[in-house]
mmCIF file of C-alpha atoms and ligand atoms in Angstrom:
data_model
loop_
_atom_site.group_PDB
_atom_site.id
_atom_site.type_symbol
_atom_site.label_atom_id
_atom_site.label_comp_id
_atom_site.label_asym_id
_atom_site.label_seq_id
_atom_site.Cartn_x
_atom_site.Cartn_y
_atom_site.Cartn_z
ATOM 1 C CA MET A 497 33.085 -38.828 -19.640
ATOM 2 C CA ILE A 498 32.637 -36.176 -16.985
ATOM 3 C CA ARG A 499 35.687 -35.455 -14.850
ATOM 4 C CA ARG A 500 35.567 -31.779 -13.968
ATOM 5 C CA ILE A 501 32.454 -29.649 -13.437
ATOM 6 C CA ALA A 502 31.660 -26.048 -12.566
ATOM 7 C CA ILE A 503 28.741 -24.579 -10.579
ATOM 8 C CA ASN A 504 27.361 -21.046 -10.637
ATOM 9 C CA THR A 505 24.484 -19.209 -8.962
ATOM 10 C CA GLY A 506 22.717 -16.453 -10.920
ATOM 11 C CA GLY A 507 19.887 -13.947 -10.421
ATOM 12 C CA GLY A 508 18.356 -13.089 -7.044
ATOM 13 C CA ASP A 509 19.488 -15.352 -4.215
ATOM 14 C CA ALA A 510 17.100 -17.850 -2.628
ATOM 15 C CA PRO A 511 17.330 -19.939 0.540
ATOM 16 C CA GLY A 512 18.701 -23.362 -0.424
ATOM 17 C CA LEU A 513 21.449 -22.303 -2.854
ATOM 18 C CA ASN A 514 24.186 -23.463 -0.491
ATOM 19 C CA ALA A 515 22.400 -26.770 0.120
ATOM 20 C CA VAL A 516 22.394 -27.396 -3.651
ATOM 21 C CA ILE A 517 26.073 -26.407 -3.967
ATOM 22 C CA ARG A 518 26.967 -28.836 -1.184
ATOM 23 C CA ALA A 519 24.882 -31.671 -2.648
ATOM 24 C CA VAL A 520 26.334 -31.182 -6.145
ATOM 25 C CA ALA A 521 29.878 -30.986 -4.800
ATOM 26 C CA LEU A 522 29.598 -34.063 -2.557
ATOM 27 C CA SER A 523 27.787 -36.160 -5.185
ATOM 28 C CA ALA A 524 30.465 -35.250 -7.747
ATOM 29 C CA LEU A 525 33.454 -35.617 -5.398
ATOM 30 C CA ASN A 526 32.138 -39.041 -4.385
ATOM 31 C CA ARG A 527 32.348 -40.034 -8.064
ATOM 32 C CA GLY A 528 35.972 -38.885 -8.199
ATOM 33 C CA TRP A 529 35.230 -35.697 -10.173
ATOM 34 C CA GLU A 530 36.743 -32.273 -9.594
ATOM 35 C CA VAL A 531 34.314 -29.460 -8.729
ATOM 36 C CA PHE A 532 34.758 -25.695 -9.055
ATOM 37 C CA GLY A 533 32.548 -22.735 -8.221
ATOM 38 C CA ILE A 534 32.292 -19.726 -10.519
ATOM 39 C CA ARG A 535 31.795 -16.553 -8.521
ATOM 40 C CA TYR A 536 28.969 -14.097 -9.274
ATOM 41 C CA GLY A 537 27.020 -15.937 -11.942
ATOM 42 C CA TYR A 538 28.843 -15.812 -15.279
ATOM 43 C CA GLU A 539 30.957 -12.842 -14.167
ATOM 44 C CA GLY A 540 33.651 -15.142 -12.744
ATOM 45 C CA LEU A 541 34.408 -16.428 -16.241
ATOM 46 C CA LEU A 542 34.780 -12.912 -17.608
ATOM 47 C CA THR A 543 37.080 -11.193 -15.097
ATOM 48 C CA ASP A 544 40.808 -11.441 -14.491
ATOM 49 C CA ASP A 545 40.215 -11.828 -10.755
ATOM 50 C CA GLU A 546 42.185 -14.896 -9.710
ATOM 51 C CA ASP A 547 39.679 -15.745 -6.930
ATOM 52 C CA ALA A 548 36.825 -15.906 -9.437
ATOM 53 C CA ILE A 549 37.088 -19.697 -9.789
ATOM 54 C CA VAL A 550 36.944 -21.516 -6.444
ATOM 55 C CA PRO A 551 37.799 -25.209 -5.903
ATOM 56 C CA LEU A 552 34.836 -26.814 -4.139
ATOM 57 C CA THR A 553 36.544 -29.365 -1.950
ATOM 58 C CA ARG A 554 34.890 -31.220 0.925
ATOM 59 C CA ASP A 555 36.264 -28.563 3.260
ATOM 60 C CA ALA A 556 34.893 -25.747 1.118
ATOM 61 C CA VAL A 557 31.316 -27.083 1.349
ATOM 62 C CA ARG A 558 31.441 -28.288 4.964
ATOM 63 C CA GLY A 559 28.694 -26.836 7.188
ATOM 64 C CA ILE A 560 27.005 -24.674 4.527
ATOM 65 C CA GLY A 561 23.785 -26.650 3.903
ATOM 66 C CA HIS A 562 21.708 -24.658 6.372
ATOM 67 C CA LEU A 563 23.052 -21.215 5.448
ATOM 68 C CA GLY A 564 21.126 -18.599 3.462
ATOM 69 C CA GLY A 565 22.631 -16.698 0.530
ATOM 70 C CA THR A 566 25.283 -18.356 -1.635
ATOM 71 C CA ILE A 567 28.957 -18.919 -0.906
ATOM 72 C CA LEU A 568 29.616 -18.182 -4.600
ATOM 73 C CA GLY A 569 27.844 -14.827 -4.695
ATOM 74 C CA THR A 570 25.300 -13.932 -7.345
ATOM 75 C CA THR A 571 24.300 -11.089 -9.625
ATOM 76 C CA ASN A 572 21.544 -10.175 -12.021
ATOM 77 C CA ARG A 573 23.827 -7.990 -14.128
ATOM 78 C CA ALA A 574 26.132 -10.574 -15.753
ATOM 79 C CA ASP A 575 24.397 -11.467 -19.006
ATOM 80 C CA PRO A 576 27.377 -12.510 -21.181
ATOM 81 C CA PHE A 577 25.478 -11.454 -24.325
ATOM 82 C CA HIS A 578 24.950 -7.955 -22.905
ATOM 83 C CA PHE A 579 27.833 -7.624 -20.464
ATOM 84 C CA PRO A 580 28.686 -4.241 -18.926
ATOM 85 C CA VAL A 581 32.216 -3.292 -20.033
ATOM 86 C CA LEU A 582 33.872 -0.071 -18.855
ATOM 87 C CA GLU A 583 34.898 1.942 -21.896
ATOM 88 C CA GLY A 584 35.771 5.640 -21.868
ATOM 89 C CA GLY A 585 34.574 5.999 -18.268
ATOM 90 C CA ARG A 586 31.131 4.455 -18.793
ATOM 91 C CA LYS A 587 29.660 0.980 -18.987
ATOM 92 C CA VAL A 588 28.660 -0.217 -22.440
ATOM 93 C CA PRO A 589 27.027 -3.549 -23.319
ATOM 94 C CA ARG A 590 29.254 -6.063 -25.132
ATOM 95 C CA ASP A 591 28.650 -9.641 -26.296
ATOM 96 C CA LEU A 592 31.278 -11.665 -24.399
ATOM 97 C CA SER A 593 29.670 -15.076 -24.931
ATOM 98 C CA GLY A 594 32.553 -16.249 -27.150
ATOM 99 C CA LYS A 595 35.108 -15.218 -24.519
ATOM 100 C CA LEU A 596 33.078 -17.001 -21.835
ATOM 101 C CA ILE A 597 32.899 -20.289 -23.723
ATOM 102 C CA ALA A 598 36.609 -20.146 -24.562
ATOM 103 C CA ARG A 599 37.434 -19.567 -20.863
ATOM 104 C CA PHE A 600 35.133 -22.417 -19.794
ATOM 105 C CA LYS A 601 36.946 -24.820 -22.137
ATOM 106 C CA GLU A 602 40.391 -23.458 -21.217
ATOM 107 C CA LEU A 603 39.603 -24.286 -17.565
ATOM 108 C CA GLY A 604 38.886 -27.860 -18.666
ATOM 109 C CA PHE A 605 35.266 -27.968 -17.487
ATOM 110 C CA ASP A 606 33.111 -30.724 -18.992
ATOM 111 C CA ALA A 607 29.795 -29.344 -17.750
ATOM 112 C CA LEU A 608 28.130 -26.515 -15.877
ATOM 113 C CA VAL A 609 25.537 -26.899 -13.129
ATOM 114 C CA ALA A 610 23.645 -23.590 -13.282
ATOM 115 C CA LEU A 611 21.456 -22.660 -10.313
ATOM 116 C CA GLY A 612 18.947 -20.019 -11.351
ATOM 117 C CA GLY A 613 15.531 -18.851 -12.437
ATOM 118 C CA ASP A 614 14.111 -18.077 -15.874
ATOM 119 C CA GLY A 615 16.806 -15.493 -16.725
ATOM 120 C CA SER A 616 19.650 -17.871 -15.855
ATOM 121 C CA MET A 617 18.005 -20.774 -17.691
ATOM 122 C CA SER A 618 17.486 -18.699 -20.794
ATOM 123 C CA LEU A 619 21.197 -17.695 -20.726
ATOM 124 C CA ALA A 620 22.233 -21.330 -20.181
ATOM 125 C CA HIS A 621 20.098 -22.369 -23.139
ATOM 126 C CA ARG A 622 21.649 -19.700 -25.402
ATOM 127 C CA LEU A 623 25.198 -20.581 -24.276
ATOM 128 C CA LEU A 624 24.559 -24.253 -25.059
ATOM 129 C CA GLY A 625 23.590 -23.214 -28.565
ATOM 130 C CA CYS A 626 26.856 -21.243 -28.818
ATOM 131 C CA GLY A 627 29.101 -24.164 -27.859
ATOM 132 C CA LEU A 628 29.065 -24.611 -24.061
ATOM 133 C CA PRO A 629 29.538 -28.402 -23.721
ATOM 134 C CA ARG A 630 26.757 -29.374 -21.261
ATOM 135 C CA VAL A 631 24.499 -27.625 -18.759
ATOM 136 C CA ILE A 632 22.227 -28.973 -16.058
ATOM 137 C CA GLY A 633 19.978 -26.261 -14.634
ATOM 138 C CA VAL A 634 18.638 -26.360 -11.076
ATOM 139 C CA PRO A 635 15.389 -24.399 -10.564
ATOM 140 C CA LYS A 636 15.832 -21.636 -8.007
ATOM 141 C CA THR A 637 13.574 -18.731 -7.114
ATOM 142 C CA ILE A 638 11.463 -17.672 -4.182
ATOM 143 C CA ASP A 639 8.858 -16.627 -6.794
ATOM 144 C CA ASN A 640 8.070 -20.273 -7.768
ATOM 145 C CA ASP A 641 7.351 -19.029 -11.296
ATOM 146 C CA LEU A 642 9.664 -21.208 -13.385
ATOM 147 C CA LYS A 643 8.002 -23.147 -16.173
ATOM 148 C CA GLY A 644 8.393 -26.924 -16.390
ATOM 149 C CA THR A 645 8.731 -27.649 -12.668
ATOM 150 C CA ASN A 646 5.971 -27.668 -10.095
ATOM 151 C CA VAL A 647 8.201 -26.207 -7.396
ATOM 152 C CA THR A 648 11.431 -24.215 -7.076
ATOM 153 C CA PHE A 649 13.648 -24.270 -4.014
ATOM 154 C CA GLY A 650 13.464 -21.101 -1.914
ATOM 155 C CA PHE A 651 9.709 -20.724 -2.299
ATOM 156 C CA ALA A 652 8.732 -22.697 0.807
ATOM 157 C CA THR A 653 11.131 -20.674 2.976
ATOM 158 C CA ALA A 654 9.830 -17.380 1.578
ATOM 159 C CA VAL A 655 6.280 -18.519 2.379
ATOM 160 C CA GLU A 656 7.362 -19.420 5.946
ATOM 161 C CA THR A 657 8.971 -16.026 6.491
ATOM 162 C CA THR A 658 5.978 -14.193 5.058
ATOM 163 C CA THR A 659 3.521 -16.246 7.093
ATOM 164 C CA GLU A 660 5.419 -15.427 10.278
ATOM 165 C CA ALA A 661 5.265 -11.739 9.380
ATOM 166 C CA LEU A 662 1.493 -11.995 8.835
ATOM 167 C CA ASP A 663 1.081 -13.660 12.233
ATOM 168 C CA ARG A 664 2.931 -10.758 13.831
ATOM 169 C CA LEU A 665 0.974 -8.142 11.903
ATOM 170 C CA HIS A 666 -2.324 -9.613 13.097
ATOM 171 C CA SER A 667 -1.743 -8.558 16.694
ATOM 172 C CA THR A 668 -0.747 -4.993 15.934
ATOM 173 C CA ALA A 669 -3.551 -4.621 13.367
ATOM 174 C CA GLN A 670 -6.058 -5.839 15.957
ATOM 175 C CA ALA A 671 -4.656 -3.614 18.723
ATOM 176 C CA HIS A 672 -5.078 -0.488 16.560
ATOM 177 C CA ARG A 673 -8.203 -1.539 14.614
ATOM 178 C CA ARG A 674 -6.201 -1.015 11.437
ATOM 179 C CA VAL A 675 -6.005 -2.435 7.972
ATOM 180 C CA MET A 676 -2.481 -3.727 7.308
ATOM 181 C CA VAL A 677 -1.529 -3.999 3.644
ATOM 182 C CA VAL A 678 1.471 -6.264 3.161
ATOM 183 C CA GLU A 679 3.437 -6.191 -0.099
ATOM 184 C CA VAL A 680 5.191 -9.440 -0.940
ATOM 185 C CA MET A 681 7.570 -10.449 -3.718
ATOM 186 C CA GLY A 682 6.846 -12.759 -6.634
ATOM 187 C CA ARG A 683 7.196 -10.555 -9.719
ATOM 188 C CA HIS A 684 4.325 -11.286 -12.119
ATOM 189 C CA ALA A 685 3.157 -14.475 -10.394
ATOM 190 C CA GLY A 686 1.140 -14.590 -7.188
ATOM 191 C CA TRP A 687 2.501 -17.770 -5.590
ATOM 192 C CA ILE A 688 4.014 -16.179 -2.465
ATOM 193 C CA ALA A 689 0.962 -13.983 -1.857
ATOM 194 C CA LEU A 690 -1.468 -16.878 -2.354
ATOM 195 C CA TYR A 691 0.291 -19.434 -0.158
ATOM 196 C CA SER A 692 1.352 -17.077 2.637
ATOM 197 C CA GLY A 693 -2.043 -15.385 2.534
ATOM 198 C CA ILE A 694 -3.844 -18.685 3.049
ATOM 199 C CA ALA A 695 -1.361 -19.830 5.714
ATOM 200 C CA GLY A 696 -1.368 -16.483 7.509
ATOM 201 C CA GLY A 697 -5.151 -15.931 7.564
ATOM 202 C CA ALA A 698 -5.336 -12.964 5.166
ATOM 203 C CA ASP A 699 -8.730 -11.413 4.467
ATOM 204 C CA VAL A 700 -7.770 -10.196 1.011
ATOM 205 C CA ILE A 701 -5.133 -11.600 -1.348
ATOM 206 C CA LEU A 702 -4.278 -9.665 -4.489
ATOM 207 C CA ILE A 703 -2.298 -11.495 -7.165
ATOM 208 C CA PRO A 704 -1.266 -10.473 -10.691
ATOM 209 C CA GLU A 705 -3.325 -13.299 -12.201
ATOM 210 C CA ILE A 706 -6.587 -11.783 -10.872
ATOM 211 C CA PRO A 707 -6.858 -8.047 -11.555
ATOM 212 C CA TYR A 708 -8.681 -6.446 -8.636
ATOM 213 C CA ASN A 709 -11.399 -3.874 -8.230
ATOM 214 C CA ILE A 710 -10.595 -1.605 -5.273
ATOM 215 C CA ASN A 711 -14.289 -1.274 -4.431
ATOM 216 C CA ARG A 712 -14.514 -5.052 -3.972
ATOM 217 C CA VAL A 713 -11.504 -4.961 -1.668
ATOM 218 C CA CYS A 714 -13.110 -2.192 0.390
ATOM 219 C CA GLU A 715 -16.427 -4.044 0.574
ATOM 220 C CA LYS A 716 -14.669 -7.042 2.068
ATOM 221 C CA ILE A 717 -12.984 -4.830 4.645
ATOM 222 C CA GLU A 718 -16.261 -3.087 5.481
ATOM 223 C CA GLU A 719 -17.893 -6.467 5.879
ATOM 224 C CA ARG A 720 -15.303 -7.441 8.491
ATOM 225 C CA TYR A 721 -15.670 -4.224 10.444
ATOM 226 C CA ALA A 722 -19.458 -4.569 10.261
ATOM 227 C CA ARG A 723 -19.072 -7.974 11.935
ATOM 228 C CA LYS A 724 -16.967 -6.291 14.652
ATOM 229 C CA ARG A 725 -13.770 -7.869 13.416
ATOM 230 C CA ASN A 726 -12.165 -4.469 13.650
ATOM 231 C CA PHE A 727 -9.012 -5.065 11.640
ATOM 232 C CA ALA A 728 -8.062 -6.608 8.324
ATOM 233 C CA ILE A 729 -5.000 -8.079 6.634
ATOM 234 C CA VAL A 730 -4.481 -7.532 2.915
ATOM 235 C CA VAL A 731 -1.643 -9.399 1.184
ATOM 236 C CA ALA A 732 -0.704 -7.833 -2.136
ATOM 237 C CA SER A 733 1.712 -9.367 -4.567
ATOM 238 C CA GLU A 734 4.170 -6.739 -5.853
ATOM 239 C CA GLY A 735 2.931 -7.387 -9.404
ATOM 240 C CA ALA A 736 -0.792 -7.058 -8.596
ATOM 241 C CA ARG A 737 -2.771 -4.598 -10.720
ATOM 242 C CA ASP A 738 -6.285 -3.283 -10.780
ATOM 243 C CA VAL A 739 -8.732 -4.102 -13.545
ATOM 244 C CA GLY A 740 -7.561 -2.305 -16.648
ATOM 245 C CA GLY A 741 -4.427 -1.041 -14.892
ATOM 246 C CA GLU A 742 -0.723 -1.804 -14.935
ATOM 247 C CA ALA A 743 1.684 -3.186 -12.336
ATOM 248 C CA ILE A 744 3.621 -0.475 -10.468
ATOM 249 C CA TYR A 745 7.360 -0.119 -11.089
ATOM 250 C CA LYS A 746 10.029 1.786 -9.228
ATOM 251 C CA GLU A 747 12.185 4.208 -11.127
ATOM 252 C CA ASP A 748 15.227 2.271 -12.331
ATOM 253 C CA LYS A 749 17.851 3.513 -14.713
ATOM 254 C CA ASP A 750 20.060 0.412 -14.756
ATOM 255 C CA GLU A 751 20.040 -0.902 -18.335
ATOM 256 C CA PHE A 752 21.952 -4.035 -17.266
ATOM 257 C CA ARG A 753 19.182 -5.376 -15.067
ATOM 258 C CA PRO A 754 17.122 -7.885 -17.030
ATOM 259 C CA GLN A 755 13.821 -6.698 -15.567
ATOM 260 C CA PRO A 756 12.636 -3.447 -13.976
ATOM 261 C CA ILE A 757 11.934 -3.386 -10.219
ATOM 262 C CA LEU A 758 8.321 -3.693 -9.074
ATOM 263 C CA GLY A 759 7.102 -1.925 -5.953
ATOM 264 C CA GLY A 760 4.639 0.521 -4.443
ATOM 265 C CA ILE A 761 1.367 -1.402 -4.564
ATOM 266 C CA ALA A 762 0.937 -1.611 -0.760
ATOM 267 C CA GLU A 763 1.333 2.110 -0.235
ATOM 268 C CA ARG A 764 -1.150 2.877 -3.017
ATOM 269 C CA LEU A 765 -3.684 0.386 -1.656
ATOM 270 C CA ALA A 766 -3.372 1.600 1.936
ATOM 271 C CA LYS A 767 -4.140 5.174 0.832
ATOM 272 C CA GLN A 768 -7.102 4.094 -1.286
ATOM 273 C CA ILE A 769 -8.522 1.875 1.473
ATOM 274 C CA GLU A 770 -8.207 4.643 4.064
ATOM 275 C CA GLU A 771 -9.885 7.167 1.752
ATOM 276 C CA LYS A 772 -12.724 4.863 0.714
ATOM 277 C CA THR A 773 -13.507 3.139 4.025
ATOM 278 C CA GLY A 774 -12.355 5.660 6.611
ATOM 279 C CA HIS A 775 -10.474 2.891 8.441
ATOM 280 C CA GLU A 776 -6.874 3.619 9.289
ATOM 281 C CA ALA A 777 -4.526 1.653 7.032
ATOM 282 C CA ARG A 778 -0.780 1.044 7.045
ATOM 283 C CA SER A 779 1.487 -0.492 4.429
ATOM 284 C CA VAL A 780 4.394 -2.869 5.018
ATOM 285 C CA VAL A 781 6.850 -3.980 2.344
ATOM 286 C CA LEU A 782 8.501 -7.266 3.345
ATOM 287 C CA GLY A 783 11.054 -6.994 0.524
ATOM 288 C CA HIS A 784 14.317 -8.870 0.767
ATOM 289 C CA LEU A 785 13.492 -10.318 4.200
ATOM 290 C CA GLN A 786 11.711 -12.957 2.109
ATOM 291 C CA ARG A 787 14.963 -13.960 0.441
ATOM 292 C CA GLY A 788 17.243 -13.962 3.471
ATOM 293 C CA GLY A 789 17.970 -16.504 6.192
ATOM 294 C CA SER A 790 18.226 -20.263 6.486
ATOM 295 C CA PRO A 791 16.216 -22.530 4.208
ATOM 296 C CA CYS A 792 13.348 -24.399 5.880
ATOM 297 C CA SER A 793 13.604 -28.190 6.028
ATOM 298 C CA PHE A 794 11.437 -28.667 2.918
ATOM 299 C CA ASP A 795 13.791 -26.474 0.871
ATOM 300 C CA ARG A 796 16.877 -28.164 2.336
ATOM 301 C CA VAL A 797 15.614 -31.556 1.230
ATOM 302 C CA LEU A 798 14.414 -30.346 -2.179
ATOM 303 C CA ALA A 799 17.721 -28.536 -2.788
ATOM 304 C CA GLN A 800 19.729 -31.664 -2.059
ATOM 305 C CA ARG A 801 17.466 -33.890 -4.167
ATOM 306 C CA LEU A 802 17.849 -31.493 -7.104
ATOM 307 C CA GLY A 803 21.619 -31.120 -6.628
ATOM 308 C CA SER A 804 22.321 -34.814 -6.496
ATOM 309 C CA ALA A 805 19.906 -35.468 -9.418
ATOM 310 C CA ALA A 806 21.884 -32.914 -11.468
ATOM 311 C CA VAL A 807 25.069 -34.941 -10.926
ATOM 312 C CA ARG A 808 23.301 -38.242 -11.638
ATOM 313 C CA TYR A 809 22.019 -36.911 -14.976
ATOM 314 C CA LEU A 810 25.552 -35.765 -15.841
ATOM 315 C CA ALA A 811 26.962 -39.174 -14.936
ATOM 316 C CA GLU A 812 24.296 -41.360 -16.475
ATOM 317 C CA THR A 813 23.223 -39.464 -19.621
ATOM 318 C CA ASP A 814 24.820 -37.204 -22.210
ATOM 319 C CA LYS A 815 21.950 -34.715 -22.033
ATOM 320 C CA SER A 816 21.575 -31.102 -20.928
ATOM 321 C CA GLY A 817 18.380 -29.816 -19.310
ATOM 322 C CA LEU A 818 16.694 -28.722 -16.100
ATOM 323 C CA VAL A 819 16.157 -31.009 -13.135
ATOM 324 C CA ALA A 820 12.481 -30.441 -12.453
ATOM 325 C CA GLN A 821 10.066 -31.825 -9.934
ATOM 326 C CA ARG A 822 7.003 -33.164 -11.714
ATOM 327 C CA GLY A 823 4.542 -35.008 -9.564
ATOM 328 C CA GLY A 824 6.698 -36.487 -6.833
ATOM 329 C CA ASP A 825 9.726 -37.316 -8.988
ATOM 330 C CA ILE A 826 12.637 -35.383 -10.388
ATOM 331 C CA GLU A 827 13.007 -35.461 -14.168
ATOM 332 C CA LEU A 828 15.347 -33.877 -16.682
ATOM 333 C CA ILE A 829 13.423 -31.591 -19.015
ATOM 334 C CA PRO A 830 14.723 -29.581 -21.999
ATOM 335 C CA LEU A 831 15.937 -26.064 -21.217
ATOM 336 C CA SER A 832 13.839 -24.810 -24.132
ATOM 337 C CA GLU A 833 10.745 -25.659 -22.055
ATOM 338 C CA VAL A 834 11.741 -23.367 -19.199
ATOM 339 C CA SER A 835 13.687 -20.536 -20.738
ATOM 340 C CA THR A 836 10.721 -18.450 -21.809
ATOM 341 C CA GLY A 837 7.778 -17.052 -19.896
ATOM 342 C CA THR A 838 6.375 -17.302 -16.421
ATOM 343 C CA ARG A 839 4.529 -20.070 -14.604
ATOM 344 C CA PHE A 840 1.423 -18.349 -13.310
ATOM 345 C CA VAL A 841 -0.952 -19.468 -10.575
ATOM 346 C CA ASP A 842 -3.574 -21.734 -12.107
ATOM 347 C CA LEU A 843 -6.901 -20.076 -11.377
ATOM 348 C CA SER A 844 -8.703 -23.405 -11.402
ATOM 349 C CA SER A 845 -6.340 -24.856 -8.767
ATOM 350 C CA ASP A 846 -7.687 -26.036 -5.445
ATOM 351 C CA ALA A 847 -5.582 -23.423 -3.618
ATOM 352 C CA ILE A 848 -7.672 -20.681 -5.245
ATOM 353 C CA THR A 849 -10.909 -22.575 -4.614
ATOM 354 C CA THR A 850 -9.937 -23.194 -0.994
ATOM 355 C CA ALA A 851 -9.223 -19.506 -0.472
ATOM 356 C CA ARG A 852 -12.584 -18.547 -1.971
ATOM 357 C CA ASP A 853 -14.418 -21.215 0.051
ATOM 358 C CA ILE A 854 -13.080 -19.871 3.323
ATOM 359 C CA GLY A 855 -14.045 -16.328 2.383
ATOM 360 C CA ILE A 856 -10.743 -14.815 1.241
ATOM 361 C CA CYS A 857 -11.374 -12.001 -1.226
ATOM 362 C CA PHE A 858 -9.306 -11.667 -4.417
ATOM 363 C CA GLY A 859 -10.850 -8.314 -5.263
ATOM 364 C CA ASP A 860 -12.810 -9.778 -8.154
ATOM 365 C CA GLU A 861 -16.330 -10.991 -8.801
ATOM 366 C CA GLY A 862 -15.405 -14.611 -8.129
ATOM 367 C CA PRO A 863 -17.596 -17.075 -6.287
ATOM 368 C CA GLY A 864 -17.562 -16.917 -2.530
ATOM 369 C CA THR A 865 -16.440 -13.302 -2.289
ATOM 370 C CA PHE A 866 -18.668 -10.786 -0.504
ATOM 371 C CA SER A 867 -21.653 -12.983 0.185
ATOM 372 C CA ALA A 868 -22.690 -10.523 2.865
ATOM 373 C CA ALA A 869 -21.604 -7.470 0.919
ATOM 374 C CA ALA A 870 -25.059 -6.409 -0.213
ATOM 375 C CA ALA A 871 -25.993 -5.706 3.378
ATOM 376 C CA ILE A 872 -23.192 -3.223 3.822
ATOM 377 C CA LYS A 873 -23.600 0.438 3.090
ATOM 378 C CA LYS A 874 -21.302 1.479 0.264
ATOM 379 C CA ARG A 875 -19.350 4.732 0.312
HETATM 380 O O1 F6P B 2131 12.991 -12.963 -8.464
HETATM 381 C C1 F6P B 2131 13.191 -12.847 -7.095
HETATM 382 C C2 F6P B 2131 12.899 -11.468 -6.636
HETATM 383 O O2 F6P B 2131 13.080 -11.459 -5.242
HETATM 384 C C3 F6P B 2131 11.511 -10.926 -7.020
HETATM 385 O O3 F6P B 2131 10.500 -11.476 -6.224
HETATM 386 C C4 F6P B 2131 11.737 -9.449 -6.882
HETATM 387 O O4 F6P B 2131 10.851 -8.718 -7.684
HETATM 388 C C5 F6P B 2131 13.143 -9.278 -7.350
HETATM 389 O O5 F6P B 2131 13.782 -10.527 -7.190
HETATM 390 C C6 F6P B 2131 13.915 -8.214 -6.602
HETATM 391 O O6 F6P B 2131 15.161 -8.085 -7.193
HETATM 392 P P1 F6P B 2131 16.371 -7.285 -6.542
HETATM 393 O O7 F6P B 2131 17.012 -8.180 -5.520
HETATM 394 O O8 F6P B 2131 17.276 -7.027 -7.671
HETATM 395 O O9 F6P B 2131 15.824 -6.067 -5.905
#
């Protein structure tokens, strides 16, 4: 019997976290359960800070559904199996999973609702194996790259924000006859680039799933200028790479981050395009703008459906798992299905075909790219 549950939010924030927190809290409170928030991912269970566990009463979740960020705070440096502990003036990694589970039980929690992406789900899965009573995961990430679900909350809002940016960049690109290269988030999956690029009328979309050839990209740009469309918009996913090359990472010396930081592709591309085509090019990195702000209505609804489904699965089954949207419905799937790997863009999907059909270039040899390219003088 569930009586008392905890919620945490881990990894990078995404619009919709607060809507899930509210939906979980209200659905649980309406069943007569007690609900608590753990601050900063798993960190709140591992510190002596007395504010680290927050009662989520009706008052505490009132008016938060439309707010960005998370009222609980989040972190991507609180892996309990590799937790940074200050010893002798420096941080050393320690396995505090046993301490975490003991604290969870001491607080009387029957289950955890964990809002997160692949990193958080893999931690939840490991903690279950180590004795955490029950976990229901809720799929969060603007990257939309979580396995097992066909959508994550936060993605639609990130696509909206990026599309708006592309709309704005069109006018300045046109005014100056420039090529604008826009770097978007997504890690090693191209979902944000693909969807915002289609919605925002990009000429070129570069995604990690399709390694690009810079000469193809330049041919597409030349083709536009040859047709007197004297500007071009290139959307590049931060994880995009050229044929035979690697993704570009920023220097990062933090050993407690689960993954190194990507970045720099737009600047590299803008330089190459300018050199090869002679057309002035500028780079823009949208960065964390894509994660901030209010969730769009689609994400608000999805977040609440997932949050209330999480509570229903706790009430009506004795299972752990991830609430995932498959087809139109929400199902509970095993955490083992989602805790490893990345959900990449399916290259045979109709989104890719649509983009090719309307003449968007992916920088490869694919069908529909550069039909007029042969007529254009190469540099
Ligand atoms: O996973 C979400 C995400 O926004 C990625 O798209 C991006 O690469 C990363 O997080 C950035 O992380 P941070 O907020 O730590 O810079």
